[in-house]
PDB file of C-alpha atoms in Angstrom:
ATOM      1  CA  MET K 172    -180.070 137.239 101.218  1.00 44.00           C
ATOM      2  CA  SER K 173    -178.726 140.644 100.283  1.00 47.00           C
ATOM      3  CA  GLY K 174    -182.030 142.184  99.149  1.00 54.00           C
ATOM      4  CA  GLY K 175    -184.319 143.992 101.597  1.00 70.00           C
ATOM      5  CA  LEU K 176    -183.758 144.627 105.262  1.00 70.00           C
ATOM      6  CA  PHE K 177    -185.977 141.739 106.338  1.00 70.00           C
ATOM      7  CA  ASP K 178    -184.733 139.196 103.800  1.00 71.00           C
ATOM      8  CA  ILE K 179    -183.880 135.965 105.623  1.00 75.00           C
ATOM      9  CA  PRO K 180    -181.418 133.217 104.567  1.00 75.00           C
ATOM     10  CA  SER K 181    -183.177 130.292 102.902  1.00 72.00           C
ATOM     11  CA  ASP K 182    -181.699 127.757 105.336  1.00 69.00           C
ATOM     12  CA  LEU K 183    -184.000 129.111 108.077  1.00 71.00           C
ATOM     13  CA  GLN K 184    -187.059 128.159 105.993  1.00 74.00           C
ATOM     14  CA  ASN K 185    -189.020 131.034 107.463  1.00 80.00           C
ATOM     15  CA  THR K 186    -189.785 134.727 107.076  1.00 86.00           C
ATOM     16  CA  TYR K 187    -188.745 137.376 109.583  1.00 87.00           C
ATOM     17  CA  TRP K 188    -192.275 137.659 110.944  1.00 90.00           C
ATOM     18  CA  GLY K 189    -192.503 133.894 111.052  1.00 87.00           C
ATOM     19  CA  LEU K 190    -189.436 133.886 113.287  1.00 88.00           C
ATOM     20  CA  VAL K 191    -191.074 136.558 115.470  1.00 90.00           C
ATOM     21  CA  GLY K 192    -194.129 134.323 115.871  1.00 90.00           C
ATOM     22  CA  LEU K 193    -191.931 131.321 116.656  1.00 89.00           C
ATOM     23  CA  HIS K 194    -189.993 133.370 119.205  1.00 91.00           C
ATOM     24  CA  LEU K 195    -193.148 134.530 120.986  1.00 93.00           C
ATOM     25  CA  ARG K 196    -194.651 131.049 120.995  1.00 92.00           C
ATOM     26  CA  GLU K 197    -191.534 129.467 122.458  1.00 91.00           C
ATOM     27  CA  ALA K 198    -191.242 132.235 125.067  1.00 93.00           C
ATOM     28  CA  LEU K 199    -194.830 132.680 126.242  1.00 94.00           C
ATOM     29  CA  ILE K 200    -196.114 129.093 126.380  1.00 94.00           C
ATOM     30  CA  PRO K 201    -193.469 128.131 129.004  1.00 94.00           C
ATOM     31  CA  VAL K 202    -194.336 131.224 131.061  1.00 95.00           C
ATOM     32  CA  VAL K 203    -198.033 130.334 131.099  1.00 95.00           C
ATOM     33  CA  GLY K 204    -197.204 126.703 131.899  1.00 94.00           C
ATOM     34  CA  GLY K 205    -194.842 127.756 134.681  1.00 94.00           C
ATOM     35  CA  LEU K 206    -197.509 129.992 136.212  1.00 93.00           C
ATOM     36  CA  VAL K 207    -200.089 127.178 136.145  1.00 94.00           C
ATOM     37  CA  VAL K 208    -197.644 124.803 137.846  1.00 94.00           C
ATOM     38  CA  ALA K 209    -196.470 127.414 140.364  1.00 93.00           C
ATOM     39  CA  LEU K 210    -199.966 128.305 141.658  1.00 90.00           C
ATOM     40  CA  PRO K 211    -200.674 125.008 143.470  1.00 90.00           C
ATOM     41  CA  ILE K 212    -197.040 124.638 144.559  1.00 93.00           C
ATOM     42  CA  ALA K 213    -197.076 128.132 146.064  1.00 91.00           C
ATOM     43  CA  GLN K 214    -200.366 127.461 147.831  1.00 87.00           C
ATOM     44  CA  LEU K 215    -198.873 124.335 149.406  1.00 91.00           C
ATOM     45  CA  CYS K 216    -195.904 126.420 150.543  1.00 91.00           C
ATOM     46  CA  VAL K 217    -198.271 128.962 152.093  1.00 87.00           C
ATOM     47  CA  ARG K 218    -200.230 126.301 153.979  1.00 86.00           C
ATOM     48  CA  LEU K 219    -197.155 124.223 154.899  1.00 89.00           C
ATOM     49  CA  ARG K 220    -194.481 126.746 155.804  1.00 88.00           C
ATOM     50  CA  TRP K 221    -191.821 124.081 156.296  1.00 92.00           C
ATOM     51  CA  LEU K 222    -192.188 123.146 152.605  1.00 93.00           C
ATOM     52  CA  TYR K 223    -191.203 126.555 151.254  1.00 92.00           C
ATOM     53  CA  PRO K 224    -187.401 126.436 151.895  1.00 93.00           C
ATOM     54  CA  PRO K 225    -186.859 123.047 150.171  1.00 94.00           C
ATOM     55  CA  VAL K 226    -189.100 124.031 147.236  1.00 94.00           C
ATOM     56  CA  LEU K 227    -187.187 127.287 146.838  1.00 92.00           C
ATOM     57  CA  TRP K 228    -183.919 125.366 147.052  1.00 95.00           C
ATOM     58  CA  VAL K 229    -185.021 122.914 144.338  1.00 93.00           C
ATOM     59  CA  THR K 230    -186.218 125.656 141.971  1.00 92.00           C
ATOM     60  CA  THR K 231    -182.969 127.563 142.489  1.00 92.00           C
ATOM     61  CA  ILE K 232    -180.907 124.462 141.705  1.00 92.00           C
ATOM     62  CA  LEU K 233    -182.946 123.835 138.543  1.00 90.00           C
ATOM     63  CA  TYR K 234    -182.460 127.448 137.493  1.00 90.00           C
ATOM     64  CA  ALA K 235    -178.702 127.027 137.881  1.00 89.00           C
ATOM     65  CA  ILE K 236    -178.621 124.176 135.344  1.00 87.00           C
ATOM     66  CA  PRO K 237    -177.325 125.551 132.012  1.00 86.00           C
ATOM     67  CA  SER K 238    -179.903 125.415 129.235  1.00 82.00           C
ATOM     68  CA  LEU K 239    -177.481 123.501 127.025  1.00 81.00           C
ATOM     69  CA  ALA K 240    -177.304 120.731 129.644  1.00 86.00           C
ATOM     70  CA  PHE K 241    -181.110 120.648 129.692  1.00 86.00           C
ATOM     71  CA  PHE K 242    -181.109 120.287 125.914  1.00 85.00           C
ATOM     72  CA  VAL K 243    -178.657 117.383 126.033  1.00 83.00           C
ATOM     73  CA  VAL K 244    -180.894 115.515 128.493  1.00 87.00           C
ATOM     74  CA  LEU K 245    -184.174 116.279 126.701  1.00 88.00           C
ATOM     75  CA  ILE K 246    -183.111 115.866 123.102  1.00 86.00           C
ATOM     76  CA  ASP K 247    -183.201 112.050 123.343  1.00 84.00           C
ATOM     77  CA  TYR K 248    -186.874 112.253 124.344  1.00 87.00           C
ATOM     78  CA  THR K 249    -188.281 115.299 122.546  1.00 84.00           C
ATOM     79  CA  GLY K 250    -185.809 115.650 119.672  1.00 83.00           C
ATOM     80  CA  GLN K 251    -184.728 118.902 118.050  1.00 82.00           C
ATOM     81  CA  THR K 252    -188.131 120.509 118.526  1.00 83.00           C
ATOM     82  CA  GLU K 253    -189.732 123.533 120.149  1.00 86.00           C
ATOM     83  CA  THR K 254    -190.660 121.346 123.126  1.00 87.00           C
ATOM     84  CA  THR K 255    -186.981 120.856 123.935  1.00 87.00           C
ATOM     85  CA  VAL K 256    -186.598 124.628 124.163  1.00 88.00           C
ATOM     86  CA  MET K 257    -189.811 125.306 126.066  1.00 91.00           C
ATOM     87  CA  ILE K 258    -189.427 122.771 128.879  1.00 91.00           C
ATOM     88  CA  PRO K 259    -186.293 124.408 130.376  1.00 91.00           C
ATOM     89  CA  LEU K 260    -187.876 127.862 130.058  1.00 92.00           C
ATOM     90  CA  GLY K 261    -190.940 126.668 131.953  1.00 93.00           C
ATOM     91  CA  VAL K 262    -188.748 125.159 134.673  1.00 93.00           C
ATOM     92  CA  TYR K 263    -186.692 128.356 134.944  1.00 93.00           C
ATOM     93  CA  SER K 264    -189.852 130.431 135.443  1.00 93.00           C
ATOM     94  CA  LEU K 265    -190.649 128.560 138.664  1.00 93.00           C
ATOM     95  CA  VAL K 266    -187.789 130.261 140.496  1.00 92.00           C
ATOM     96  CA  VAL K 267    -189.559 133.574 139.860  1.00 93.00           C
ATOM     97  CA  PHE K 268    -193.199 132.555 140.194  1.00 93.00           C
ATOM     98  CA  VAL K 269    -193.096 130.527 143.404  1.00 93.00           C
ATOM     99  CA  PRO K 270    -191.536 133.270 145.597  1.00 92.00           C
ATOM    100  CA  ALA K 271    -193.697 135.959 143.972  1.00 91.00           C
ATOM    101  CA  ILE K 272    -196.938 134.076 144.639  1.00 91.00           C
ATOM    102  CA  VAL K 273    -195.941 132.960 148.136  1.00 91.00           C
ATOM    103  CA  ASP K 274    -194.857 136.441 149.208  1.00 89.00           C
ATOM    104  CA  GLY K 275    -197.932 138.012 147.642  1.00 87.00           C
ATOM    105  CA  VAL K 276    -200.371 135.622 149.298  1.00 86.00           C
ATOM    106  CA  ARG K 277    -198.615 135.863 152.652  1.00 85.00           C
ATOM    107  CA  SER K 278    -198.914 139.644 152.503  1.00 83.00           C
ATOM    108  CA  VAL K 279    -202.707 139.381 152.826  1.00 81.00           C
ATOM    109  CA  PRO K 280    -203.549 140.402 156.428  1.00 80.00           C
ATOM    110  CA  GLN K 281    -204.935 137.708 158.703  1.00 80.00           C
ATOM    111  CA  GLU K 282    -207.849 140.002 159.515  1.00 84.00           C
ATOM    112  CA  THR K 283    -208.805 139.922 155.847  1.00 80.00           C
ATOM    113  CA  LEU K 284    -208.752 136.123 155.780  1.00 79.00           C
ATOM    114  CA  ASP K 285    -210.850 135.986 158.948  1.00 80.00           C
ATOM    115  CA  ALA K 286    -213.355 138.396 157.424  1.00 83.00           C
ATOM    116  CA  ALA K 287    -213.549 136.327 154.250  1.00 79.00           C
ATOM    117  CA  THR K 288    -214.163 133.184 156.300  1.00 80.00           C
ATOM    118  CA  ALA K 289    -216.876 134.968 158.278  1.00 83.00           C
ATOM    119  CA  MET K 290    -218.551 135.899 154.991  1.00 82.00           C
ATOM    120  CA  GLY K 291    -218.831 132.218 154.140  1.00 77.00           C
ATOM    121  CA  LEU K 292    -215.896 131.777 151.769  1.00 78.00           C
ATOM    122  CA  GLY K 293    -214.256 128.360 151.830  1.00 76.00           C
ATOM    123  CA  PRO K 294    -210.493 127.832 151.397  1.00 76.00           C
ATOM    124  CA  VAL K 295    -210.664 127.527 147.594  1.00 77.00           C
ATOM    125  CA  ARG K 296    -212.883 130.577 147.048  1.00 79.00           C
ATOM    126  CA  ARG K 297    -210.878 132.531 149.577  1.00 80.00           C
ATOM    127  CA  TYR K 298    -207.668 131.717 147.711  1.00 78.00           C
ATOM    128  CA  PHE K 299    -208.935 132.582 144.228  1.00 78.00           C
ATOM    129  CA  GLN K 300    -211.306 135.425 145.082  1.00 78.00           C
ATOM    130  CA  VAL K 301    -209.478 137.194 147.912  1.00 81.00           C
ATOM    131  CA  GLN K 302    -205.840 136.157 148.294  1.00 81.00           C
ATOM    132  CA  LEU K 303    -204.811 136.036 144.627  1.00 81.00           C
ATOM    133  CA  PRO K 304    -206.490 139.357 143.674  1.00 82.00           C
ATOM    134  CA  ILE K 305    -204.825 141.146 146.595  1.00 83.00           C
ATOM    135  CA  ALA K 306    -201.507 139.448 145.757  1.00 84.00           C
ATOM    136  CA  ALA K 307    -201.882 140.394 142.065  1.00 86.00           C
ATOM    137  CA  PRO K 308    -199.253 143.196 142.103  1.00 88.00           C
ATOM    138  CA  ALA K 309    -196.552 140.811 143.375  1.00 88.00           C
ATOM    139  CA  ILE K 310    -197.618 138.054 140.981  1.00 90.00           C
ATOM    140  CA  ILE K 311    -197.620 140.352 137.955  1.00 91.00           C
ATOM    141  CA  ALA K 312    -194.206 141.685 138.977  1.00 91.00           C
ATOM    142  CA  GLY K 313    -192.940 138.098 138.881  1.00 91.00           C
ATOM    143  CA  LEU K 314    -194.730 137.555 135.575  1.00 93.00           C
ATOM    144  CA  ARG K 315    -192.910 140.543 134.077  1.00 93.00           C
ATOM    145  CA  VAL K 316    -189.516 139.181 135.129  1.00 93.00           C
ATOM    146  CA  ALA K 317    -190.304 135.669 133.906  1.00 93.00           C
ATOM    147  CA  THR K 318    -191.647 136.897 130.557  1.00 94.00           C
ATOM    148  CA  VAL K 319    -188.707 139.154 129.755  1.00 94.00           C
ATOM    149  CA  SER K 320    -186.244 136.441 130.828  1.00 92.00           C
ATOM    150  CA  SER K 321    -187.995 133.831 128.694  1.00 93.00           C
ATOM    151  CA  ILE K 322    -188.000 136.085 125.623  1.00 93.00           C
ATOM    152  CA  SER K 323    -184.264 136.624 125.981  1.00 90.00           C
ATOM    153  CA  LEU K 324    -183.456 132.945 126.617  1.00 89.00           C
ATOM    154  CA  VAL K 325    -185.363 131.584 123.618  1.00 90.00           C
ATOM    155  CA  SER K 326    -182.408 132.516 121.410  1.00 86.00           C
ATOM    156  CA  VAL K 327    -180.370 129.701 122.982  1.00 86.00           C
ATOM    157  CA  GLY K 328    -182.576 127.309 121.005  1.00 83.00           C
ATOM    158  CA  MET K 329    -180.477 128.114 117.916  1.00 81.00           C
ATOM    159  CA  LEU K 330    -178.066 125.490 119.260  1.00 78.00           C
ATOM    160  CA  ILE K 331    -180.488 122.627 118.538  1.00 79.00           C
ATOM    161  CA  GLY K 332    -181.496 123.020 114.942  1.00 72.00           C
ATOM    162  CA  ASN K 333    -182.923 126.450 114.262  1.00 67.00           C
ATOM    163  CA  GLN K 334    -185.361 126.398 117.199  1.00 73.00           C
ATOM    164  CA  GLY K 335    -184.245 129.735 118.631  1.00 80.00           C
ATOM    165  CA  GLY K 336    -186.720 132.101 116.964  1.00 83.00           C
ATOM    166  CA  LEU K 337    -184.938 135.379 116.340  1.00 84.00           C
ATOM    167  CA  GLY K 338    -181.800 133.804 117.784  1.00 84.00           C
ATOM    168  CA  ASN K 339    -181.490 131.876 114.524  1.00 84.00           C
ATOM    169  CA  LEU K 340    -180.717 135.176 112.815  1.00 86.00           C
ATOM    170  CA  LEU K 341    -177.874 135.780 115.233  1.00 84.00           C
ATOM    171  CA  ASN K 342    -176.382 132.406 114.365  1.00 81.00           C
ATOM    172  CA  ASP K 343    -176.743 132.933 110.626  1.00 81.00           C
ATOM    173  CA  GLY K 344    -175.423 136.469 110.902  1.00 81.00           C
ATOM    174  CA  MET K 345    -172.173 135.133 112.356  1.00 83.00           C
ATOM    175  CA  ILE K 346    -171.969 132.282 109.849  1.00 82.00           C
ATOM    176  CA  TYR K 347    -172.537 134.469 106.779  1.00 79.00           C
ATOM    177  CA  HIS K 348    -170.802 137.556 108.219  1.00 80.00           C
ATOM    178  CA  GLN K 349    -174.011 139.576 107.900  1.00 83.00           C
ATOM    179  CA  PRO K 350    -174.214 142.287 110.628  1.00 86.00           C
ATOM    180  CA  ARG K 351    -177.728 143.081 109.371  1.00 86.00           C
ATOM    181  CA  LEU K 352    -178.969 139.708 110.598  1.00 86.00           C
ATOM    182  CA  VAL K 353    -177.280 140.171 113.963  1.00 87.00           C
ATOM    183  CA  TRP K 354    -178.951 143.544 114.462  1.00 90.00           C
ATOM    184  CA  LEU K 355    -182.320 142.176 113.368  1.00 88.00           C
ATOM    185  CA  SER K 356    -181.968 139.477 116.002  1.00 88.00           C
ATOM    186  CA  VAL K 357    -180.775 141.706 118.858  1.00 90.00           C
ATOM    187  CA  ILE K 358    -183.113 144.641 118.229  1.00 92.00           C
ATOM    188  CA  GLY K 359    -186.087 142.380 117.480  1.00 91.00           C
ATOM    189  CA  THR K 360    -185.635 140.458 120.733  1.00 92.00           C
ATOM    190  CA  ALA K 361    -185.256 143.673 122.735  1.00 93.00           C
ATOM    191  CA  VAL K 362    -188.393 145.183 121.172  1.00 94.00           C
ATOM    192  CA  LEU K 363    -190.422 142.047 121.932  1.00 94.00           C
ATOM    193  CA  ALA K 364    -189.276 142.127 125.567  1.00 94.00           C
ATOM    194  CA  ILE K 365    -190.115 145.823 125.936  1.00 95.00           C
ATOM    195  CA  LEU K 366    -193.555 145.423 124.356  1.00 95.00           C
ATOM    196  CA  ALA K 367    -194.386 142.384 126.489  1.00 94.00           C
ATOM    197  CA  ASP K 368    -193.314 144.200 129.659  1.00 94.00           C
ATOM    198  CA  ALA K 369    -195.364 147.280 128.715  1.00 95.00           C
ATOM    199  CA  LEU K 370    -198.412 145.104 128.070  1.00 95.00           C
ATOM    200  CA  LEU K 371    -198.078 143.509 131.503  1.00 93.00           C
ATOM    201  CA  VAL K 372    -197.837 146.964 133.086  1.00 92.00           C
ATOM    202  CA  VAL K 373    -201.167 147.804 131.446  1.00 92.00           C
ATOM    203  CA  VAL K 374    -202.613 144.521 132.733  1.00 90.00           C
ATOM    204  CA  ARG K 375    -201.484 145.368 136.260  1.00 88.00           C
ATOM    205  CA  ILE K 376    -203.143 148.764 136.046  1.00 87.00           C
ATOM    206  CA  LEU K 377    -206.388 147.172 134.871  1.00 87.00           C
ATOM    207  CA  VAL K 378    -206.530 144.385 137.463  1.00 82.00           C
ATOM    208  CA  THR K 379    -205.327 146.474 140.414  1.00 77.00           C
ATOM    209  CA  PRO K 380    -207.301 149.739 140.196  1.00 72.00           C
ATOM    210  CA  TRP K 381    -206.708 150.352 143.909  1.00 67.00           C
ATOM    211  CA  MET K 382    -202.935 150.671 143.446  1.00 65.00           C
ATOM    212  CA  PRO K 383    -201.625 154.277 143.690  1.00 65.00           C
ATOM    213  CA  ARG K 384    -200.646 155.923 140.420  1.00 62.00           C
ATOM    214  CA  GLY K 385    -198.435 158.897 139.776  1.00 53.00           C
ATOM    215  CA  GLY K 386    -200.453 162.095 140.043  1.00 45.00           C
ATOM    216  CA  ARG K 387    -203.525 160.283 141.283  1.00 50.00           C
ATOM    217  CA  LYS K 388    -205.672 162.156 143.786  1.00 49.00           C
ATOM    218  CA  PRO K 389    -205.838 160.818 147.353  1.00 46.00           C
ATOM    219  CA  ARG K 390    -208.716 158.448 148.015  1.00 49.00           C
ATOM    220  CA  PRO K 391    -211.684 160.123 149.701  1.00 48.00           C
ATOM    221  CA  VAL K 392    -212.260 159.229 153.335  1.00 43.00           C
ATOM    222  CA  ASP K 393    -215.611 157.604 152.606  1.00 48.00           C
ATOM    223  CA  GLU K 394    -214.180 155.397 149.797  1.00 44.00           C
ATOM    224  CA  PRO K 395    -213.730 151.774 150.925  1.00 45.00           C
ATOM    225  CA  GLU K 396    -210.266 150.374 151.484  1.00 48.00           C
ATOM    226  CA  PRO K 397    -208.909 148.003 148.805  1.00 49.00           C
ATOM    227  CA  VAL K 398    -209.243 144.980 151.118  1.00 50.00           C
ATOM    228  CA  THR K 399    -212.854 145.799 151.868  1.00 49.00           C
ATOM    229  CA  ALA K 400    -213.619 146.250 148.184  1.00 48.00           C
ATOM    230  CA  ALA K 401    -211.968 142.925 147.347  1.00 48.00           C
ATOM    231  CA  LEU K 402    -214.046 141.128 149.961  1.00 48.00           C
ATOM    232  CA  GLU K 403    -217.237 142.723 148.726  1.00 50.00           C
ATOM    233  CA  ASP K 404    -216.419 141.637 145.154  1.00 52.00           C
ATOM    234  CA  ALA K 405    -215.581 138.116 146.316  1.00 45.00           C
ATOM    235  CA  VAL K 406    -218.922 137.454 147.986  1.00 45.00           C
ATOM    236  CA  ARG K 407    -220.981 138.816 145.084  1.00 49.00           C
TER     237      ARG K 407
END
């Protein structure tokens, strides 16, 4: 335990990079699951406006439940496993995803929806091929918040049997009075969050080429507007 910088206590039964992989798995799977669940819920909230306030209220209440309380409820059913850590993280992501998707989809002008309908797009194609692409900046902004939050919250899993990824190092560092382990945990988690956020910024740039960039030249007059381009892509 006192050898190299990345030497890990034997009680963790893992290497440092193994803990990094565990941390990413426990953080990213709930985010993806939360996004999949949030998409249909958000679409219902867009179509049924009266549904949005109670859904937002429920997701906010769930977000306010401490993760430890979630663990106590789930541990009888899922045990001291990764699943017990990931379920609360997926639930917490809904409070970010649902408003982001709803606000993004609602920002699509009615004229755009009418044009898409006139081009022969049904409700499903219009949602996936017009509304979601135009709402992509807002959705990815929510994805960035949810991802960084999930990466930071995974460490709480150390409370239920070494299921906290890099957070396990923080726990062992305090037990064995090893500041090296504490710093490995804190810095490692911060680096993962920064890298994940930077990757999502790159994704946003790739999927929203019409968004203005710093130092980018103004769009020529004869270049089609983003909405027009999105509609043309949708009907191809």
